[in-house]
PDB file of C-alpha atoms and ligand atoms in Angstrom:
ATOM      1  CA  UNK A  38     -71.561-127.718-140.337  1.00  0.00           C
ATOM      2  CA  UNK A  39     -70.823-123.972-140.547  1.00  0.00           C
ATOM      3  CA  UNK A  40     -68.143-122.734-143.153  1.00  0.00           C
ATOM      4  CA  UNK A  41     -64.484-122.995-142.452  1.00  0.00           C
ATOM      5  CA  UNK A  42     -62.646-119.785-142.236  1.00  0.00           C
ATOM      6  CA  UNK A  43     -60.387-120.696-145.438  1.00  0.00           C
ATOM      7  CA  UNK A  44     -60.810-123.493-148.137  1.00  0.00           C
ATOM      8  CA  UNK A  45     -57.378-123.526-149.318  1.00  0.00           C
ATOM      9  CA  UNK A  46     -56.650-125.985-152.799  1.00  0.00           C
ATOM     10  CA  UNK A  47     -53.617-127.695-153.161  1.00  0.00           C
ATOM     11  CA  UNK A  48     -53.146-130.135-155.913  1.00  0.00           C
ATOM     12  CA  UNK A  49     -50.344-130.290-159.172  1.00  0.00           C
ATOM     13  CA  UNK A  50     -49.896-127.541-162.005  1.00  0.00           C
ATOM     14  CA  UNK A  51     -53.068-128.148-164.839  1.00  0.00           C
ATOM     15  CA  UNK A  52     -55.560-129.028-161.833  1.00  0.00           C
ATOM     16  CA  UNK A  53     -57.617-126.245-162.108  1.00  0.00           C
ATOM     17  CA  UNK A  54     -56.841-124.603-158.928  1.00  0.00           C
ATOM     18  CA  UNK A  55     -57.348-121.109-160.008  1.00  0.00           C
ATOM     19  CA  UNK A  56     -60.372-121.527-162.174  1.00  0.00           C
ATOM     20  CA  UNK A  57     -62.076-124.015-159.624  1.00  0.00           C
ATOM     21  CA  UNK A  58     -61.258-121.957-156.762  1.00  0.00           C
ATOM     22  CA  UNK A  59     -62.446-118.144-158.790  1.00  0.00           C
ATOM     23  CA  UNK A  60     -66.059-119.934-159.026  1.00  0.00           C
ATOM     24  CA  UNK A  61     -65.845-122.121-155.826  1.00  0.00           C
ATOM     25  CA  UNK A  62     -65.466-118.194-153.692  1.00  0.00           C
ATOM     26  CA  UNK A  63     -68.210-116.723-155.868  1.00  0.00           C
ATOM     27  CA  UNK A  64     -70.268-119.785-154.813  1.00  0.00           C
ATOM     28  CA  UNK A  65     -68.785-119.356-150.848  1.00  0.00           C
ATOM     29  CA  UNK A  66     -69.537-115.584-150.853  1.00  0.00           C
ATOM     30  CA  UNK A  67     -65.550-115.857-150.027  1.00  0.00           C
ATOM     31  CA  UNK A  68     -63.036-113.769-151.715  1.00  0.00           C
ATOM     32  CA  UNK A  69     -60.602-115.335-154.328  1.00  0.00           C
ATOM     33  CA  UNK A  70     -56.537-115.297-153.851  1.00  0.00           C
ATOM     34  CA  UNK A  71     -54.297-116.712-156.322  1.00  0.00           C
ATOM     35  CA  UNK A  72     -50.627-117.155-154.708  1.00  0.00           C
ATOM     36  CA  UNK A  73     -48.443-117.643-157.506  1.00  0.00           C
ATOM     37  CA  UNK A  74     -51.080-113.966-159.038  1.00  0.00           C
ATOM     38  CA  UNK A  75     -49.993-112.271-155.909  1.00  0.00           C
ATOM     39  CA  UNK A  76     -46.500-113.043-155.402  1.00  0.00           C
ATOM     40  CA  UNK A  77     -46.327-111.358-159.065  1.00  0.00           C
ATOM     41  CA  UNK A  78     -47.776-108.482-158.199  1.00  0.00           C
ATOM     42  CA  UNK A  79     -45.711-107.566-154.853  1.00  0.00           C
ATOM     43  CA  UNK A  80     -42.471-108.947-157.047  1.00  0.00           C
ATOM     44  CA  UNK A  81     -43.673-106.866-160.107  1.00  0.00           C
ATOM     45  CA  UNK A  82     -42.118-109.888-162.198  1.00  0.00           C
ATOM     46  CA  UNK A  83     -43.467-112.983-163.177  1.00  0.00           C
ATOM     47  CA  UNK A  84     -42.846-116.722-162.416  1.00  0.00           C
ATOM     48  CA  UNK A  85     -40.074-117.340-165.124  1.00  0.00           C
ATOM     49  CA  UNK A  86     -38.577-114.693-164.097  1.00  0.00           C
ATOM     50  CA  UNK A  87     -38.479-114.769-160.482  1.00  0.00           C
ATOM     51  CA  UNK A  88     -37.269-118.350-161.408  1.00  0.00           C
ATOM     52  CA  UNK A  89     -34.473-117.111-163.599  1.00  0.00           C
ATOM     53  CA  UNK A  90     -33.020-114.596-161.434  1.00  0.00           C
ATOM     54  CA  UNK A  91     -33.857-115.814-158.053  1.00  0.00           C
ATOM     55  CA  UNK A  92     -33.832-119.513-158.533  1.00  0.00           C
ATOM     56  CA  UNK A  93     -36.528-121.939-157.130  1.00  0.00           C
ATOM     57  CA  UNK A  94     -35.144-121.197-153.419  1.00  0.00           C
ATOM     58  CA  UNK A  95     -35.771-117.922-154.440  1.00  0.00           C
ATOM     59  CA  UNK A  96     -39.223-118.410-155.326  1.00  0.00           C
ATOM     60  CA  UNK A  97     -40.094-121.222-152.894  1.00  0.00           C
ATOM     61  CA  UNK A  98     -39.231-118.284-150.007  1.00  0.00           C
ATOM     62  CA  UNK A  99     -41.397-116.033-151.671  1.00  0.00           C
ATOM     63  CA  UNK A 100     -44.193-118.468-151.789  1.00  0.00           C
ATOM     64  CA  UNK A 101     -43.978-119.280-147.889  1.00  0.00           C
ATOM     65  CA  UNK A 102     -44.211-115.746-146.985  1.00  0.00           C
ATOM     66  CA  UNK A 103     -47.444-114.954-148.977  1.00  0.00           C
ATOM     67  CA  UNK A 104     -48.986-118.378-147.426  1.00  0.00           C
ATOM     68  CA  UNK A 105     -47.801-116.779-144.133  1.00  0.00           C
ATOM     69  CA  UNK A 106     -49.623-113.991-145.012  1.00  0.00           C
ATOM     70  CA  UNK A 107     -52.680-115.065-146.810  1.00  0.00           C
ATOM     71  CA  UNK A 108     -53.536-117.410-144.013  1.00  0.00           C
ATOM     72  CA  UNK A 109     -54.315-114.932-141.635  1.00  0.00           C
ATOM     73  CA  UNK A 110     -57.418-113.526-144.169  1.00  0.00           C
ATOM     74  CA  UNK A 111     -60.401-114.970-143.241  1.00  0.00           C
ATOM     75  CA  UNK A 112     -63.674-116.091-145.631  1.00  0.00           C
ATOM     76  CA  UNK A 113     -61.137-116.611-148.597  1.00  0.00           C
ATOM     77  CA  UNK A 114     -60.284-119.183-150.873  1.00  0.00           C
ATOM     78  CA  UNK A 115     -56.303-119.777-151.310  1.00  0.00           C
ATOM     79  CA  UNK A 116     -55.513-121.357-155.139  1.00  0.00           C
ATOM     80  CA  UNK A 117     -51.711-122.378-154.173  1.00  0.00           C
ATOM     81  CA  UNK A 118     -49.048-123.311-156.334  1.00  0.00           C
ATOM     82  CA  UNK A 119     -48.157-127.017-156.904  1.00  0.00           C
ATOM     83  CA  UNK A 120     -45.070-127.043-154.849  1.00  0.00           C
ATOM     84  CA  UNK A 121     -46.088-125.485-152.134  1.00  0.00           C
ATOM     85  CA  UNK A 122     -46.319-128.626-150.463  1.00  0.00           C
ATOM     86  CA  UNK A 123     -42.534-129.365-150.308  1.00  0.00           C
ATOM     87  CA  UNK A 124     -41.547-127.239-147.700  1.00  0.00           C
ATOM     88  CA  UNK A 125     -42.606-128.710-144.213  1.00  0.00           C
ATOM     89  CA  UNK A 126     -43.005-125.814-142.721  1.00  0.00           C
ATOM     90  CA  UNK A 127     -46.005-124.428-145.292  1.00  0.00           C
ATOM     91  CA  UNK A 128     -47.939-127.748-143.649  1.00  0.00           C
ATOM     92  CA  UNK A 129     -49.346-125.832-140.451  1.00  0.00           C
ATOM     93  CA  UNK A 130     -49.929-122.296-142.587  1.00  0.00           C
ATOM     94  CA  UNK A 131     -51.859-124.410-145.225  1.00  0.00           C
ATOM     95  CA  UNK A 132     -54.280-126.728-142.749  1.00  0.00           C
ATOM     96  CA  UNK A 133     -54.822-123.703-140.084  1.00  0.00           C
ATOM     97  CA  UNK A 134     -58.514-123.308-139.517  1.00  0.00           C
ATOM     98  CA  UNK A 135     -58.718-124.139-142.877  1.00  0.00           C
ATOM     99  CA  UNK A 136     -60.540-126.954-145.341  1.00  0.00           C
ATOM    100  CA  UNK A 137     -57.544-128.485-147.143  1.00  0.00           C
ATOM    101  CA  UNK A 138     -58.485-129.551-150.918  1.00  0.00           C
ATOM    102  CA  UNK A 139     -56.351-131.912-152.947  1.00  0.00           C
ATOM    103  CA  UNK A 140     -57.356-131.343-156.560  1.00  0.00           C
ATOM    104  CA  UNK A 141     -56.704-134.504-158.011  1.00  0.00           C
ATOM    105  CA  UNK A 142     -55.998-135.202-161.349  1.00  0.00           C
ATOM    106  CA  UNK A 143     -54.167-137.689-163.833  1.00  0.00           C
ATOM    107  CA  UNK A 144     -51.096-137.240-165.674  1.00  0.00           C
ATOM    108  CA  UNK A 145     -52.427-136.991-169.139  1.00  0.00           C
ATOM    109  CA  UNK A 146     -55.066-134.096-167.967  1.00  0.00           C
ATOM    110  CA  UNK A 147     -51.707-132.068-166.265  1.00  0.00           C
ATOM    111  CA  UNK A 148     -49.693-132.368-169.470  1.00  0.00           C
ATOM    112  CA  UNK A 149     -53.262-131.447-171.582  1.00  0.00           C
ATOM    113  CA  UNK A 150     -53.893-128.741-169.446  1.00  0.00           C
ATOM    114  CA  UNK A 151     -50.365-127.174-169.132  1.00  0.00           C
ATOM    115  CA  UNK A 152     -49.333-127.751-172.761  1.00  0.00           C
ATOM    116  CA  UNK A 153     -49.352-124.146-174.403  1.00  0.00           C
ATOM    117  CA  UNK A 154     -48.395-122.726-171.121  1.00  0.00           C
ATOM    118  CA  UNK A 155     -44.929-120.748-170.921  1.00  0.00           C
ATOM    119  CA  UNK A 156     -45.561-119.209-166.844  1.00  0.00           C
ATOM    120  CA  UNK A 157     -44.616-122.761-165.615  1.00  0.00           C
ATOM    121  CA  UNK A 158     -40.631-123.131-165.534  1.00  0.00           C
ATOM    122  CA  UNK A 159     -40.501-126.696-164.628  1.00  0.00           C
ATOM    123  CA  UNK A 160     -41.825-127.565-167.503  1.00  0.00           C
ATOM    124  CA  UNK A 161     -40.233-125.621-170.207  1.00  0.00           C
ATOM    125  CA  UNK A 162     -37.850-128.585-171.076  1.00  0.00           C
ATOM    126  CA  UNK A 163     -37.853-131.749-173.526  1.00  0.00           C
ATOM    127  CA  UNK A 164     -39.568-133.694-171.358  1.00  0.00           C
ATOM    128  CA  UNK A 165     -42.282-132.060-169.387  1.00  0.00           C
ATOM    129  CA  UNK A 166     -44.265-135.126-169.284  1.00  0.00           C
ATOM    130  CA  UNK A 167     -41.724-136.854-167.409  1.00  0.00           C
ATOM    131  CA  UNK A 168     -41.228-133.468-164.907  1.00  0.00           C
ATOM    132  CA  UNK A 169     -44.802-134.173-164.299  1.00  0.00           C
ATOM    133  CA  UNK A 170     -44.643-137.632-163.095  1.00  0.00           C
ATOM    134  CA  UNK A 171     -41.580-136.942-161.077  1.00  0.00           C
ATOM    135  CA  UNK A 172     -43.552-134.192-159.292  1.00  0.00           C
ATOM    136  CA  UNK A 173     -46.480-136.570-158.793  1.00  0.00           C
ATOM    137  CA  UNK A 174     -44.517-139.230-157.313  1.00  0.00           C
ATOM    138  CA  UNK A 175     -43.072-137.460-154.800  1.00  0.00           C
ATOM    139  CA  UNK A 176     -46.110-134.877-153.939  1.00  0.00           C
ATOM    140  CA  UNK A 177     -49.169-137.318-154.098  1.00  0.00           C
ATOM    141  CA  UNK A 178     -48.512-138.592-150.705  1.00  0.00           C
ATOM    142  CA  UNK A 179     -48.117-134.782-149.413  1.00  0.00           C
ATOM    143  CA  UNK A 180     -51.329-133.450-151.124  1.00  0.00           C
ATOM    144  CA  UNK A 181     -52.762-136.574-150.092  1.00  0.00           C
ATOM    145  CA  UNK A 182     -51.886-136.424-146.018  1.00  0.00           C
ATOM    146  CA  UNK A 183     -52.664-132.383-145.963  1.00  0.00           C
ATOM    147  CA  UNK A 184     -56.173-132.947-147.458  1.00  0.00           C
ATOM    148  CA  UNK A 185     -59.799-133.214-145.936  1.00  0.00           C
ATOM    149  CA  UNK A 186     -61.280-133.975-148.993  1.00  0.00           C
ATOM    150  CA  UNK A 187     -59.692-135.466-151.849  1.00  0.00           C
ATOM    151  CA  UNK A 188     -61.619-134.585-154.772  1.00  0.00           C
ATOM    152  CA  UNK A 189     -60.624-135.836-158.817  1.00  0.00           C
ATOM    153  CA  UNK A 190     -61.524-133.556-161.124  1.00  0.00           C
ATOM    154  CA  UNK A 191     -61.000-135.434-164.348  1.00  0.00           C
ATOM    155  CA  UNK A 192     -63.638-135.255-167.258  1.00  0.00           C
ATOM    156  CA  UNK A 193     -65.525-133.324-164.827  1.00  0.00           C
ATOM    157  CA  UNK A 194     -66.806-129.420-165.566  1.00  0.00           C
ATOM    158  CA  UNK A 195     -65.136-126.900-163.108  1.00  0.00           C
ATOM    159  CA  UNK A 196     -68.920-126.124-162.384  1.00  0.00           C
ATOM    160  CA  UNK A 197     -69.563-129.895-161.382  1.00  0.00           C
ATOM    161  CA  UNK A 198     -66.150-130.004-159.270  1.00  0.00           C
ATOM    162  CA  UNK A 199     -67.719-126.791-157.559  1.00  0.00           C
ATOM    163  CA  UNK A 200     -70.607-127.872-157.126  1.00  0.00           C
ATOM    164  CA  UNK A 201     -69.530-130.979-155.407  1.00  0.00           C
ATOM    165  CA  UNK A 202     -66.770-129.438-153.698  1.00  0.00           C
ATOM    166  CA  UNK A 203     -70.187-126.878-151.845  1.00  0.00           C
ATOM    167  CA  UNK A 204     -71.965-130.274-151.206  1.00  0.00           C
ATOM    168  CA  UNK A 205     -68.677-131.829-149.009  1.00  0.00           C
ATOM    169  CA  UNK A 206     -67.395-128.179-147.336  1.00  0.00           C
ATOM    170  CA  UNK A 207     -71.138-126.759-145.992  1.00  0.00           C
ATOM    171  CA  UNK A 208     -74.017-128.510-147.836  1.00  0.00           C
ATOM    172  CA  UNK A 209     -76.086-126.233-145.742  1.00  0.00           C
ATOM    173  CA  UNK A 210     -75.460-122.867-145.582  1.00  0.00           C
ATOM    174  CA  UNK A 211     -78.370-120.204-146.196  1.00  0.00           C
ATOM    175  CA  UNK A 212     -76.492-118.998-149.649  1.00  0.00           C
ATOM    176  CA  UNK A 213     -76.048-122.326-150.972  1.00  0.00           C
ATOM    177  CA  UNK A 214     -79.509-123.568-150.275  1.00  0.00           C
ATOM    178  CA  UNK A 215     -80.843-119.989-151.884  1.00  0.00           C
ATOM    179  CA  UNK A 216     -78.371-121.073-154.914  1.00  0.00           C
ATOM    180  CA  UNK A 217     -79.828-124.549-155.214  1.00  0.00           C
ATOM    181  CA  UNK A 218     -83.306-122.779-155.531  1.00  0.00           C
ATOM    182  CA  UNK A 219     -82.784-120.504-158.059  1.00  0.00           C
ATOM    183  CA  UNK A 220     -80.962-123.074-159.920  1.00  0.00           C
ATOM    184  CA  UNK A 221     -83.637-125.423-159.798  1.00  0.00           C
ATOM    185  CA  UNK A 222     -85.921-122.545-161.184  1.00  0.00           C
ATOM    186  CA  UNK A 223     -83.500-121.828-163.552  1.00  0.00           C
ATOM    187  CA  UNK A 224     -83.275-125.556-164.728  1.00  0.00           C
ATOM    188  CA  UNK A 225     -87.176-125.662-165.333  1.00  0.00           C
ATOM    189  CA  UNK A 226     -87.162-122.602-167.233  1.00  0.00           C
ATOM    190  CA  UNK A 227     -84.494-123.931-169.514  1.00  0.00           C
ATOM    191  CA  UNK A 228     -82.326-120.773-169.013  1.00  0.00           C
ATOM    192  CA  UNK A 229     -79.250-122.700-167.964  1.00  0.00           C
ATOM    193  CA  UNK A 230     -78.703-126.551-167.727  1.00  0.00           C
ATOM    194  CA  UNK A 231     -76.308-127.807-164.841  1.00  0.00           C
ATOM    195  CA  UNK A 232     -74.980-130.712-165.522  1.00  0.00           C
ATOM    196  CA  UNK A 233     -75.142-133.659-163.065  1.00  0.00           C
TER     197      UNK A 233
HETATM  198  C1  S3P B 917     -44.999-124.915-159.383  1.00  0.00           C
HETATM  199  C2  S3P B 917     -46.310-124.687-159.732  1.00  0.00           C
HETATM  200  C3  S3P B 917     -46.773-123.373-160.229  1.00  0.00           C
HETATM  201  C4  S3P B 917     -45.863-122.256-159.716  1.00  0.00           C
HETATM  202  C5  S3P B 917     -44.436-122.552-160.016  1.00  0.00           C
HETATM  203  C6  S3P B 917     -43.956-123.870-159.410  1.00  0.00           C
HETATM  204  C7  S3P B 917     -44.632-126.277-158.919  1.00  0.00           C
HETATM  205  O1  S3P B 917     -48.099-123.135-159.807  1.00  0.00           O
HETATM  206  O2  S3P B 917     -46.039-122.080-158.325  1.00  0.00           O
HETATM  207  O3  S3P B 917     -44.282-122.569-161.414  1.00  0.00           O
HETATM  208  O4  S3P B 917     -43.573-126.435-158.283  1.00  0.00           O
HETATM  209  O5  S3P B 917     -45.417-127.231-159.162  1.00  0.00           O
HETATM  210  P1  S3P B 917     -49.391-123.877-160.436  1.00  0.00           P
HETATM  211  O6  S3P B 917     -49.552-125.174-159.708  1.00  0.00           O
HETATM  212  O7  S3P B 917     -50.503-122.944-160.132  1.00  0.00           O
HETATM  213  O8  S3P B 917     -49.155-124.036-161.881  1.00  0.00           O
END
């Protein structure tokens, strides 16, 4: 199987989209792009406020025109942000010539993994808990019927996810079989220890 032009992870806020898909490029030779980073850097604002003053309409048509444009880059990896799902029309820019990955992960790890965090708007409310299962409920099915590979990624490393993630995209490419070498060497040397 030769590599897809795009791996592009979709998947619920606290998945681990950006810090899965930062080591999943490095592993890909691919670059990294972060929607939600980028559309703060054109908007020179961040997500609350984008939120604030533009609303979520606001923000949801800023998020289809950076997937319109970041799916015409090639040899990337595209973390997106958890709703980009709920517009149909994001469904042919997200699976064009592209691996679709559903990040999949329980409640409790979302509401772990988001709990400090003031970026996300949806959840800066009594109940964000609650927000999250809503948002499950009715984006499950979506992440689910996009994806090519469903992968969970609960009490599992970001390396493991990765490295499992390499084994399902391209188990063979030339950089990934030089990879597996030198981490075999590295194993028996006792320099690092990947888990299993
Ligand atoms: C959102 C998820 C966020 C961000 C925005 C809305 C959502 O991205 O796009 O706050 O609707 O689930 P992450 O999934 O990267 O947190």
């Amino acid at each position: 199987m030769s590599l897809p032009k795009r791996v592009v992870l979709v998947g619920p806020m606290g998945a681990g989209k950006s810090t899965i898909g930062r080591l999943l490029a490095k592993e890909l030779g691919y670059r990294f792009l972060d929607s939600d980073r980028v559309i703060e850097e054109r908007c020179g604002a961040n997500i609350p406020w984008i939120f604030d003053v533009e609303g979520e309409g606001g923000f949801r048509q800023r998020e289809t025109a950076m997937l319109d444009e970041m799916t015409a880059e090639t040899d990337v990896v595209l973390a997106t942000g958890g709703g980009a799902v709920m517009r149909q029309e994001n469904h042919p820019l997200l699976r064009k010539n592209a691996v679709v990955v559903y990040l999949k992960t329980s409640i409790e790890q979302q509401v772990e993994r988001t709990r400090k965090d003031r970026n996300r708007p949806l959840l800066q409310n009594d109940d964000p808990e609650g927000v999250l299962r809503q948002l499950f409920a009715i984006r499950d099915p979506l992440y689910t019927q996009l994806a090519d590979i469903v992968m969970y990624t609960d009490r599992k490393s970001p390396r493991l996810v990765v490295r499992q993630l390499v084994n399902r995209i391209s188990p063979k490419t030339p950089r990934h079989r030089r990879q597996r070498r030198k981490e075999g060497r590295q194993n028996v040397q006792g320099i690092e220890r990947t888990q299993s």
